[in-house]
Tab-separated table of C-alpha atoms and ligand atoms in Angstrom:
chain	number	residue	atom	x	y	z
L	23	MET	CA	-16.773	-10.232	8.432
L	24	LYS	CA	-19.134	-9.856	5.442
L	25	SER	CA	-17.279	-6.775	4.219
L	26	LEU	CA	-13.915	-8.537	4.632
L	27	ARG	CA	-15.058	-11.325	2.281
L	28	LEU	CA	-16.509	-8.758	-0.122
L	29	LYS	CA	-13.316	-6.713	-0.120
L	30	ALA	CA	-11.232	-9.845	-0.724
L	31	GLY	CA	-13.423	-10.699	-3.719
L	32	LEU	CA	-13.165	-7.167	-5.102
L	33	LEU	CA	-9.375	-7.201	-4.837
L	34	VAL	CA	-8.995	-10.675	-6.317
L	35	ASP	CA	-11.523	-10.351	-9.169
L	36	GLY	CA	-11.409	-6.597	-9.718
L	37	ILE	CA	-14.557	-4.697	-10.630
L	38	ASP	CA	-16.390	-3.540	-13.741
L	39	VAL	CA	-18.176	-0.215	-13.706
L	40	ASP	CA	-21.429	1.330	-14.883
L	41	PRO	CA	-20.464	4.539	-16.798
L	42	ALA	CA	-23.059	6.441	-14.734
L	43	ALA	CA	-21.119	5.511	-11.585
L	44	LEU	CA	-18.147	7.461	-12.912
L	45	GLN	CA	-19.931	10.816	-12.851
L	46	GLY	CA	-17.785	13.294	-10.969
L	47	VAL	CA	-14.638	11.113	-10.943
L	48	GLY	CA	-11.742	13.514	-11.459
L	49	THR	CA	-13.816	16.548	-10.368
L	50	ARG	CA	-15.808	15.760	-7.215
L	51	PHE	CA	-14.327	12.349	-6.516
L	52	LYS	CA	-10.738	11.170	-6.287
L	53	GLU	CA	-9.420	9.603	-9.472
L	54	GLN	CA	-6.475	7.260	-10.021
L	55	ASN	CA	-3.237	9.105	-10.659
L	56	HIS	CA	-0.928	6.095	-10.971
L	57	GLY	CA	1.567	7.428	-8.484
L	58	LEU	CA	3.238	4.028	-8.031
L	59	PHE	CA	1.998	0.729	-9.507
L	60	GLY	CA	-1.042	0.192	-11.686
L	61	TRP	CA	-3.227	-2.226	-9.721
L	62	ASP	CA	-6.001	-2.657	-12.314
L	63	MET	CA	-6.267	-5.923	-14.251
L	64	VAL	CA	-6.105	-3.989	-17.545
L	65	ASN	CA	-4.754	-0.603	-18.566
L	66	HIS	CA	-7.301	2.140	-19.176
L	67	LYS	CA	-5.439	5.135	-20.529
L	68	GLY	CA	-7.902	7.962	-21.262
L	69	LEU	CA	-10.589	6.601	-18.905
L	70	ASN	CA	-10.754	8.306	-15.510
L	71	LEU	CA	-11.485	5.718	-12.830
L	72	PRO	CA	-11.871	5.975	-9.052
L	73	ASP	CA	-8.770	5.333	-7.005
L	74	ASP	CA	-10.770	3.530	-4.338
L	75	PHE	CA	-14.171	3.495	-2.622
L	76	VAL	CA	-15.629	2.949	0.830
L	77	LEU	CA	-18.112	0.224	1.851
L	78	SER	CA	-21.028	0.960	4.194
L	79	ASP	CA	-19.061	-0.064	7.302
L	80	GLY	CA	-16.083	2.168	6.469
L	81	THR	CA	-13.918	-0.484	4.806
L	82	VAL	CA	-11.701	1.125	2.156
L	83	VAL	CA	-11.328	-0.869	-1.071
L	84	GLN	CA	-8.873	-0.216	-3.871
L	85	PHE	CA	-10.586	0.063	-7.272
L	86	ARG	CA	-9.054	-2.589	-9.569
L	87	TYR	CA	-10.600	-2.270	-12.987
L	88	ASN	CA	-11.550	-5.542	-14.668
L	89	PRO	CA	-14.188	-5.277	-17.417
L	90	VAL	CA	-14.937	-9.028	-17.159
L	91	SER	CA	-15.222	-9.140	-13.368
L	92	PRO	CA	-18.356	-10.664	-11.792
L	93	TYR	CA	-18.436	-7.512	-9.625
L	94	ARG	CA	-19.808	-4.229	-10.939
L	95	LEU	CA	-20.032	-0.760	-9.445
L	96	GLN	CA	-23.551	0.368	-10.305
L	97	ALA	CA	-25.231	3.751	-9.991
L	98	ASN	CA	-28.772	3.744	-8.589
L	99	ASN	CA	-31.208	6.337	-7.260
L	100	ASN	CA	-29.668	6.272	-3.796
L	101	GLY	CA	-25.996	6.179	-4.669
L	102	LEU	CA	-23.713	3.305	-5.631
L	103	SER	CA	-24.206	-0.425	-5.248
L	104	ILE	CA	-21.814	-3.285	-5.682
L	105	LEU	CA	-23.345	-6.056	-7.725
L	106	TYR	CA	-22.064	-9.616	-7.809
L	107	ARG	CA	-23.349	-11.440	-10.896
L	108	GLY	CA	-26.268	-8.985	-10.948
L	109	ASP	CA	-27.245	-9.264	-7.255
L	110	VAL	CA	-26.596	-6.527	-4.728
L	111	ALA	CA	-23.605	-7.505	-2.580
L	112	GLY	CA	-23.062	-4.153	-0.858
L	113	HIS	CA	-23.134	-0.389	-1.105
L	114	ALA	CA	-20.302	2.045	-1.652
L	115	LYS	CA	-19.382	5.690	-1.799
L	116	LEU	CA	-16.548	7.353	-3.644
L	117	ILE	CA	-13.912	9.397	-1.841
L	118	PRO	CA	-13.980	13.207	-2.260
L	119	ARG	CA	-11.267	14.605	-4.512
L	120	PRO	CA	-8.611	16.559	-2.614
L	121	ARG	CA	-8.595	20.238	-3.556
L	122	PHE	CA	-4.802	20.279	-3.819
L	123	TYR	CA	-5.034	18.033	-6.910
L	124	ASP	CA	-5.864	21.206	-8.868
L	125	ARG	CA	-3.157	23.362	-7.309
L	126	LEU	CA	0.311	24.085	-8.672
L	127	THR	CA	3.632	24.131	-6.838
L	128	SER	CA	5.755	27.294	-6.931
L	129	SER	CA	7.631	25.660	-9.846
L	130	GLY	CA	4.379	25.302	-11.758
L	131	HIS	CA	3.904	21.522	-11.401
L	132	PRO	CA	0.438	20.153	-10.649
L	133	MET	CA	0.581	18.924	-7.072
L	134	ARG	CA	-1.210	15.682	-8.023
L	135	LYS	CA	1.893	14.797	-10.063
L	136	ILE	CA	3.937	15.077	-6.869
L	137	ALA	CA	1.705	13.439	-4.248
L	138	GLN	CA	-1.612	11.641	-4.046
L	139	ILE	CA	-4.021	10.655	-1.299
L	140	GLY	CA	-4.009	6.960	-0.503
L	141	GLY	CA	-7.376	5.716	0.721
L	142	GLU	CA	-9.122	8.392	2.758
L	143	ASP	CA	-6.321	9.929	4.784
L	144	CYS	CA	-2.784	9.140	3.620
L	145	PHE	CA	-0.484	11.653	1.921
L	146	PHE	CA	1.455	9.432	-0.466
L	147	VAL	CA	4.686	10.193	-2.313
L	148	CYS	CA	6.725	7.888	-4.527
L	149	TYR	CA	10.031	9.712	-4.544
L	150	GLN	CA	11.348	7.805	-7.539
L	151	ASN	CA	9.119	6.170	-10.184
L	152	TYR	CA	11.991	4.139	-11.495
L	153	CYS	CA	13.777	1.024	-10.287
L	154	SER	CA	17.222	-0.094	-11.406
L	155	HIS	CA	16.153	-3.772	-11.437
L	156	PHE	CA	14.157	-3.233	-14.625
L	157	ALA	CA	17.339	-2.454	-16.576
L	158	GLY	CA	18.543	-6.078	-16.488
L	159	ASN	CA	15.016	-7.563	-16.609
L	160	GLU	CA	15.492	-8.534	-12.974
L	161	GLN	CA	12.479	-6.681	-11.627
L	162	CYS	CA	10.176	-8.365	-9.125
L	163	ALA	CA	7.722	-10.544	-11.068
L	164	PHE	CA	4.674	-8.755	-9.621
L	165	CYS	CA	5.949	-5.220	-10.242
L	166	ASN	CA	4.790	-2.851	-12.992
L	167	LEU	CA	6.333	0.369	-11.706
L	168	VAL	CA	8.177	1.260	-14.921
L	169	PRO	CA	5.463	0.070	-17.382
L	170	THR	CA	2.877	2.070	-15.399
L	171	LYS	CA	4.990	5.207	-15.688
L	172	LYS	CA	5.380	4.601	-19.440
L	173	THR	CA	1.671	3.914	-19.996
L	174	TYR	CA	0.165	6.795	-18.071
L	175	ASP	CA	3.058	9.204	-17.525
L	176	ALA	CA	0.801	10.708	-14.847
L	177	VAL	CA	3.390	11.771	-12.266
L	178	LEU	CA	6.857	13.315	-12.186
L	179	SER	CA	9.561	10.630	-11.991
L	180	LYS	CA	11.551	12.717	-9.542
L	181	LYS	CA	9.957	15.305	-7.341
L	182	GLY	CA	11.526	18.427	-5.877
L	183	ILE	CA	11.972	18.216	-2.120
L	184	ASP	CA	10.480	21.669	-1.574
L	185	GLU	CA	7.602	20.835	-3.887
L	186	ILE	CA	6.760	17.793	-1.768
L	187	GLY	CA	6.689	20.080	1.276
L	188	GLU	CA	4.378	22.494	-0.537
L	189	ALA	CA	2.030	19.680	-1.531
L	190	ALA	CA	2.043	18.371	2.069
L	191	ALA	CA	1.169	21.801	3.441
L	192	ALA	CA	-1.723	22.077	0.973
L	193	ALA	CA	-2.974	18.532	1.603
L	194	PHE	CA	-2.838	18.669	5.409
L	195	SER	CA	-4.475	22.120	5.470
L	196	GLU	CA	-7.560	20.546	3.848
L	197	GLY	CA	-8.025	18.438	6.980
L	198	MET	CA	-8.145	15.189	5.028
L	199	CYS	CA	-4.744	13.700	5.915
L	200	ASN	CA	-3.728	11.906	9.076
L	201	HIS	CA	-0.627	10.063	7.836
L	202	ILE	CA	2.097	10.118	5.244
L	203	LEU	CA	3.603	7.223	3.306
L	204	LEU	CA	6.849	7.549	1.346
L	205	THR	CA	8.312	4.959	-0.967
L	206	GLY	CA	10.318	4.645	-4.189
L	207	GLY	CA	12.087	2.248	-6.520
L	208	CYS	CA	15.602	1.012	-5.742
L	209	PHE	CA	18.611	3.223	-6.297
L	210	SER	CA	21.906	4.179	-4.600
L	211	HIS	CA	21.562	3.579	-0.850
L	212	GLU	CA	23.489	6.631	0.370
L	213	LYS	CA	21.533	8.931	-1.878
L	214	GLU	CA	18.283	7.378	-0.710
L	215	VAL	CA	18.977	7.923	3.009
L	216	ASP	CA	19.819	11.524	2.302
L	217	LEU	CA	16.828	12.080	0.039
L	218	VAL	CA	14.268	10.455	2.331
L	219	CYS	CA	15.540	12.415	5.339
L	220	LYS	CA	15.317	15.672	3.421
L	221	ILE	CA	11.800	14.904	2.211
L	222	VAL	CA	10.529	14.120	5.714
L	223	GLU	CA	12.213	17.259	7.049
L	224	SER	CA	10.569	19.264	4.286
L	225	ILE	CA	7.154	17.843	5.220
L	226	ARG	CA	7.833	18.444	8.926
L	227	GLY	CA	8.739	22.053	8.145
L	228	ALA	CA	5.582	22.480	6.083
L	229	LEU	CA	3.457	21.084	8.919
L	230	ALA	CA	5.339	23.187	11.498
L	231	THR	CA	5.568	20.192	13.845
L	232	ASP	CA	8.349	18.237	15.537
L	233	THR	CA	7.087	14.865	14.400
L	234	VAL	CA	5.504	13.515	11.240
L	235	PRO	CA	2.725	10.931	11.609
L	236	GLY	CA	3.319	8.231	9.070
L	237	THR	CA	5.644	5.651	7.639
L	238	ILE	CA	8.623	5.631	5.310
L	239	LEU	CA	9.375	2.596	3.160
L	240	PRO	CA	13.004	2.975	2.069
L	241	SER	CA	15.393	0.199	1.033
L	242	ALA	CA	16.486	-1.959	3.962
L	243	ALA	CA	19.066	-0.089	6.044
L	244	THR	CA	21.326	-2.354	8.090
L	245	GLU	CA	23.522	0.469	9.431
L	246	GLU	CA	22.121	1.610	12.748
L	247	ASP	CA	23.334	5.160	12.079
L	248	ASP	CA	21.166	5.322	8.952
L	249	ILE	CA	18.129	4.091	10.878
L	250	LYS	CA	18.780	6.729	13.542
L	251	ARG	CA	19.015	9.374	10.838
L	252	TYR	CA	15.575	8.299	9.646
L	253	ARG	CA	14.165	8.364	13.183
L	254	ASP	CA	15.649	11.783	13.911
L	255	THR	CA	13.617	13.302	11.085
L	256	GLY	CA	10.573	12.880	13.361
L	257	ILE	CA	8.869	10.227	11.225
L	258	GLY	CA	6.722	7.918	13.347
L	259	ALA	CA	7.423	4.562	11.720
L	260	ILE	CA	9.553	2.751	9.180
L	261	GLY	CA	8.795	-0.251	6.996
L	262	TYR	CA	10.773	-2.468	4.671
L	263	SER	CA	9.325	-4.134	1.598
L	264	VAL	CA	10.413	-7.708	2.280
L	265	GLU	CA	7.929	-8.788	-0.445
L	266	ILE	CA	8.097	-12.588	0.044
L	267	TRP	CA	9.031	-14.308	3.311
L	268	ASP	CA	10.216	-17.706	2.075
L	269	GLU	CA	13.799	-17.222	0.945
L	270	ALA	CA	13.709	-19.472	-2.128
L	271	TYR	CA	10.442	-17.950	-3.371
L	272	TYR	CA	11.881	-14.505	-2.682
L	273	ARG	CA	14.968	-15.182	-4.792
L	274	ALA	CA	12.833	-16.569	-7.629
L	275	ILE	CA	10.212	-13.811	-7.631
L	276	CYS	CA	12.506	-10.866	-6.854
L	277	PRO	CA	15.819	-11.779	-8.572
L	278	GLY	CA	17.358	-8.292	-8.697
L	279	LYS	CA	16.195	-7.236	-5.287
L	280	ALA	CA	17.311	-10.527	-3.679
L	281	ARG	CA	20.839	-10.036	-5.014
L	282	ALA	CA	20.952	-6.524	-3.538
L	283	THR	CA	19.205	-7.348	-0.247
L	284	SER	CA	19.030	-10.880	1.109
L	285	HIS	CA	16.330	-12.246	3.376
L	286	GLU	CA	18.886	-12.139	6.203
L	287	ASP	CA	19.570	-8.458	5.459
L	288	PHE	CA	15.864	-7.739	5.916
L	289	VAL	CA	15.715	-9.627	9.201
L	290	GLU	CA	18.760	-7.736	10.470
L	291	ALA	CA	17.393	-4.381	9.253
L	292	ILE	CA	14.004	-4.982	10.894
L	293	ALA	CA	15.528	-6.107	14.199
L	294	LYS	CA	17.707	-2.985	14.305
L	295	ALA	CA	14.816	-0.736	13.277
L	296	VAL	CA	12.709	-2.095	16.163
L	297	ARG	CA	15.544	-1.237	18.556
L	298	VAL	CA	15.688	2.312	17.186
L	299	PHE	CA	12.006	3.070	16.514
L	300	GLY	CA	10.395	0.801	19.112
L	301	SER	CA	8.083	-2.196	18.951
L	302	GLY	CA	5.039	-1.670	16.729
L	303	ARG	CA	6.685	1.188	14.857
L	304	VAL	CA	8.282	-1.048	12.227
L	305	TYR	CA	6.497	-2.857	9.393
L	306	GLY	CA	7.442	-5.799	7.232
L	307	VAL	CA	5.600	-5.282	3.945
L	308	LEU	CA	4.690	-8.476	2.083
L	309	VAL	CA	2.979	-9.293	-1.203
L	310	LEU	CA	0.336	-11.839	-0.253
L	311	GLY	CA	-0.656	-14.582	-2.668
L	312	LEU	CA	2.650	-15.559	-4.263
L	313	GLU	CA	3.971	-17.922	-1.619
L	314	PRO	CA	2.284	-20.707	0.355
L	315	ARG	CA	0.084	-19.717	3.258
L	316	ASP	CA	2.345	-21.467	5.770
L	317	SER	CA	5.463	-19.520	4.794
L	318	PHE	CA	3.501	-16.240	4.841
L	319	LEU	CA	2.268	-17.076	8.344
L	320	ARG	CA	5.786	-18.063	9.385
L	321	GLY	CA	6.786	-14.579	8.262
L	322	VAL	CA	4.041	-12.972	10.352
L	323	ARG	CA	5.164	-14.985	13.406
L	324	GLU	CA	8.842	-14.204	12.936
L	325	LEU	CA	8.172	-10.523	12.293
L	326	ALA	CA	5.985	-10.354	15.404
L	327	ASP	CA	8.755	-12.066	17.397
L	328	LEU	CA	11.061	-9.282	16.239
L	329	GLY	CA	8.536	-6.678	17.447
L	330	ALA	CA	7.383	-5.683	13.959
L	331	ASN	CA	3.941	-5.344	12.442
L	332	VAL	CA	2.951	-6.579	9.000
L	333	VAL	CA	1.303	-5.014	5.966
L	334	PRO	CA	0.401	-7.756	3.474
L	335	PHE	CA	-0.840	-6.352	0.165
L	336	VAL	CA	-3.233	-8.479	-1.845
L	337	TRP	CA	-1.358	-9.378	-5.028
L	338	SER	CA	-2.784	-8.165	-8.320
L	339	PRO	CA	-1.521	-9.783	-11.576
L	340	ASN	CA	-1.320	-6.364	-13.151
L	341	PRO	CA	-0.507	-5.285	-16.710
L	342	GLY	CA	3.150	-4.870	-17.576
L	343	SER	CA	4.336	-7.101	-14.741
L	344	ARG	CA	5.954	-10.432	-15.565
L	345	LEU	CA	2.947	-12.148	-13.983
L	346	GLU	CA	0.358	-10.330	-16.109
L	347	GLY	CA	-2.490	-12.689	-16.983
L	348	HIS	CA	-1.908	-15.013	-14.023
L	349	ARG	CA	-4.524	-15.431	-11.308
L	350	ALA	CA	-4.409	-14.623	-7.626
L	351	PRO	CA	-5.596	-17.213	-5.055
L	352	THR	CA	-9.286	-17.223	-4.179
L	353	ALA	CA	-10.900	-14.646	-1.922
L	354	GLU	CA	-11.449	-17.429	0.649
L	355	TRP	CA	-7.711	-18.178	0.658
L	356	TYR	CA	-6.971	-14.538	1.416
L	357	VAL	CA	-9.612	-14.291	4.138
L	358	GLY	CA	-8.323	-17.434	5.837
L	359	ALA	CA	-4.705	-16.273	5.649
L	360	VAL	CA	-5.321	-12.794	7.066
L	361	LEU	CA	-7.608	-14.055	9.829
L	362	GLU	CA	-4.869	-16.402	10.955
L	363	ALA	CA	-2.327	-13.576	10.705
L	364	GLY	CA	-4.623	-11.473	12.908
L	365	GLU	CA	-4.696	-14.333	15.388
L	366	VAL	CA	-0.899	-14.429	15.469
L	367	LEU	CA	-0.757	-10.699	16.185
L	368	ALA	CA	-3.456	-11.058	18.862
L	369	HIS	CA	-1.152	-13.351	20.790
L	370	SER	CA	1.986	-11.283	20.215
L	371	ASN	CA	3.285	-8.408	22.277
L	372	VAL	CA	3.518	-6.073	19.303
L	373	PRO	CA	1.473	-2.907	19.842
L	374	GLN	CA	-1.085	-2.352	17.086
L	375	ARG	CA	-0.530	1.343	16.571
L	376	ASP	CA	-2.654	3.204	14.078
L	377	GLU	CA	-1.126	6.625	14.590
L	378	ASN	CA	1.326	5.946	11.737
L	379	HIS	CA	-0.653	3.745	9.348
L	380	CYS	CA	-4.309	2.795	9.581
L	381	TYR	CA	-7.050	0.944	7.719
L	382	ARG	CA	-8.074	4.194	6.023
L	383	CYS	CA	-4.583	4.671	4.501
L	384	ASP	CA	-5.019	2.207	1.669
L	385	GLY	CA	-7.487	-0.252	0.249
L	386	ASN	CA	-5.206	-3.077	-0.838
L	387	SER	CA	-4.539	-4.800	2.477
L	388	LEU	CA	-7.030	-6.923	4.429
L	389	LEU	CA	-5.079	-7.366	7.646
L	390	HIS	CA	-5.720	-3.896	9.028
L	391	ASP	CA	-9.453	-4.527	8.489
L	392	VAL	CA	-9.190	-7.759	10.484
L	393	LEU	CA	-7.424	-5.892	13.280
L	394	ARG	CA	-10.029	-3.129	13.236
L	395	MET	CA	-13.074	-5.402	13.037
L	396	THR	CA	-11.891	-7.715	15.774
L	397	SER	CA	-10.319	-5.124	18.040
L	398	ILE	CA	-10.977	-5.314	21.753
L	399	ASP	CA	-9.208	-2.649	23.747
L	400	GLY	CA	-6.981	-1.979	20.783
L	401	ARG	CA	-5.959	-5.620	20.288
L	402	PRO	CA	-7.391	-8.169	17.881
L	403	ASN	CA	-9.526	-10.976	19.298
L	404	THR	CA	-9.834	-14.595	18.215
L	405	ALA	CA	-10.742	-13.769	14.640
L	406	ALA	CA	-9.454	-16.996	13.124
L	407	GLU	CA	-11.498	-19.104	15.510
L	408	SER	CA	-14.702	-17.283	14.633
L	409	HIS	CA	-13.897	-17.812	10.939
L	410	ARG	CA	-13.466	-21.556	11.411
L	411	THR	CA	-16.839	-22.042	13.061
E	505	SF4	S1	12.331	-3.505	-5.896
E	505	SF4	FE1	10.913	-4.816	-6.999
E	505	SF4	S2	8.855	-4.106	-6.345
E	505	SF4	FE2	10.335	-2.502	-5.800
E	505	SF4	S3	10.254	-1.098	-7.557
E	505	SF4	FE3	11.979	-2.537	-7.899
E	505	SF4	S4	11.122	-4.176	-9.151
E	505	SF4	FE4	9.410	-3.031	-8.272
């Protein structure tokens, strides 16, 4: 559990960095490419920073740059240490840079502007780096999708379907990827179903397989035919970004999204998706730290009752979002909340599948670490009880 507490602290407080620890970032080691949100506490245009790093026990941690953090990534003779107020709190290694980052698609676009690797093994594509909710200043309060695109302009806003397939073929041939993850900002529903299906089919064709290991995160589809269309692409799992479980908090924090998709719509979409994809193959994605612990845990219970799993991202008050400059809850709050969520899942009947999304796929959730660290025969044990003692 020591690394869980350390990871929670690193996500909540961010991390400063010794310039010597950045040697090889962008050449030997994977750099940030700002494919979706910027998760750092401050912008750093012109400074290449690691996307993430791995603790000694294999825990993947997102790198969230904060030059005034009490944590610091420090180079030493044996590698990299994590210091907390000057004392060694752990050790880390950076993640090798995928070779496809330097390759071009047949249209001449750098593949890293099309897709990136999340964590150690996830082929990630944001199929639209724009969201219509920004137009009326009704974007989710935690979101900096559009400001991040404006600041870094590091990726193509829209990617060619064939180019995504080419990037997938290159990435998977390196042997680094186990999963895919697709997401994008909100736009016309019909177009999105069509686009997402074509992208997955393009990836499936590139991999020359019948199925695609991974997860798609489209807008909530309440039409069963649309969900079946998604399933028939061969994708392993589907998730919906519910964001906030409590309905009133959801409407306040996500005004545009809540008008387009109500809490009830999400519940209906998830229930139908479980019927189509199967229990454990559907995720409710939440932003953790913006609503009370009890409503988050109510969400975990209700999602588990529906047969769905949960991915709760640790909120970052990132630059360009309406909540820039605010503070996340303490690391202890996060550890307590995710341990209790793990306990809920331990007593549910929802299979904890990692063939479609695993703890190595990203470094900004703590729950998959709880499930991994406490797993007995593939199911979490009484993690919350051990935390209380
Ligand atoms: S729906 Fe909300 S979180 Fe998603 S891209 Fe739009 S503003 Fe951002």
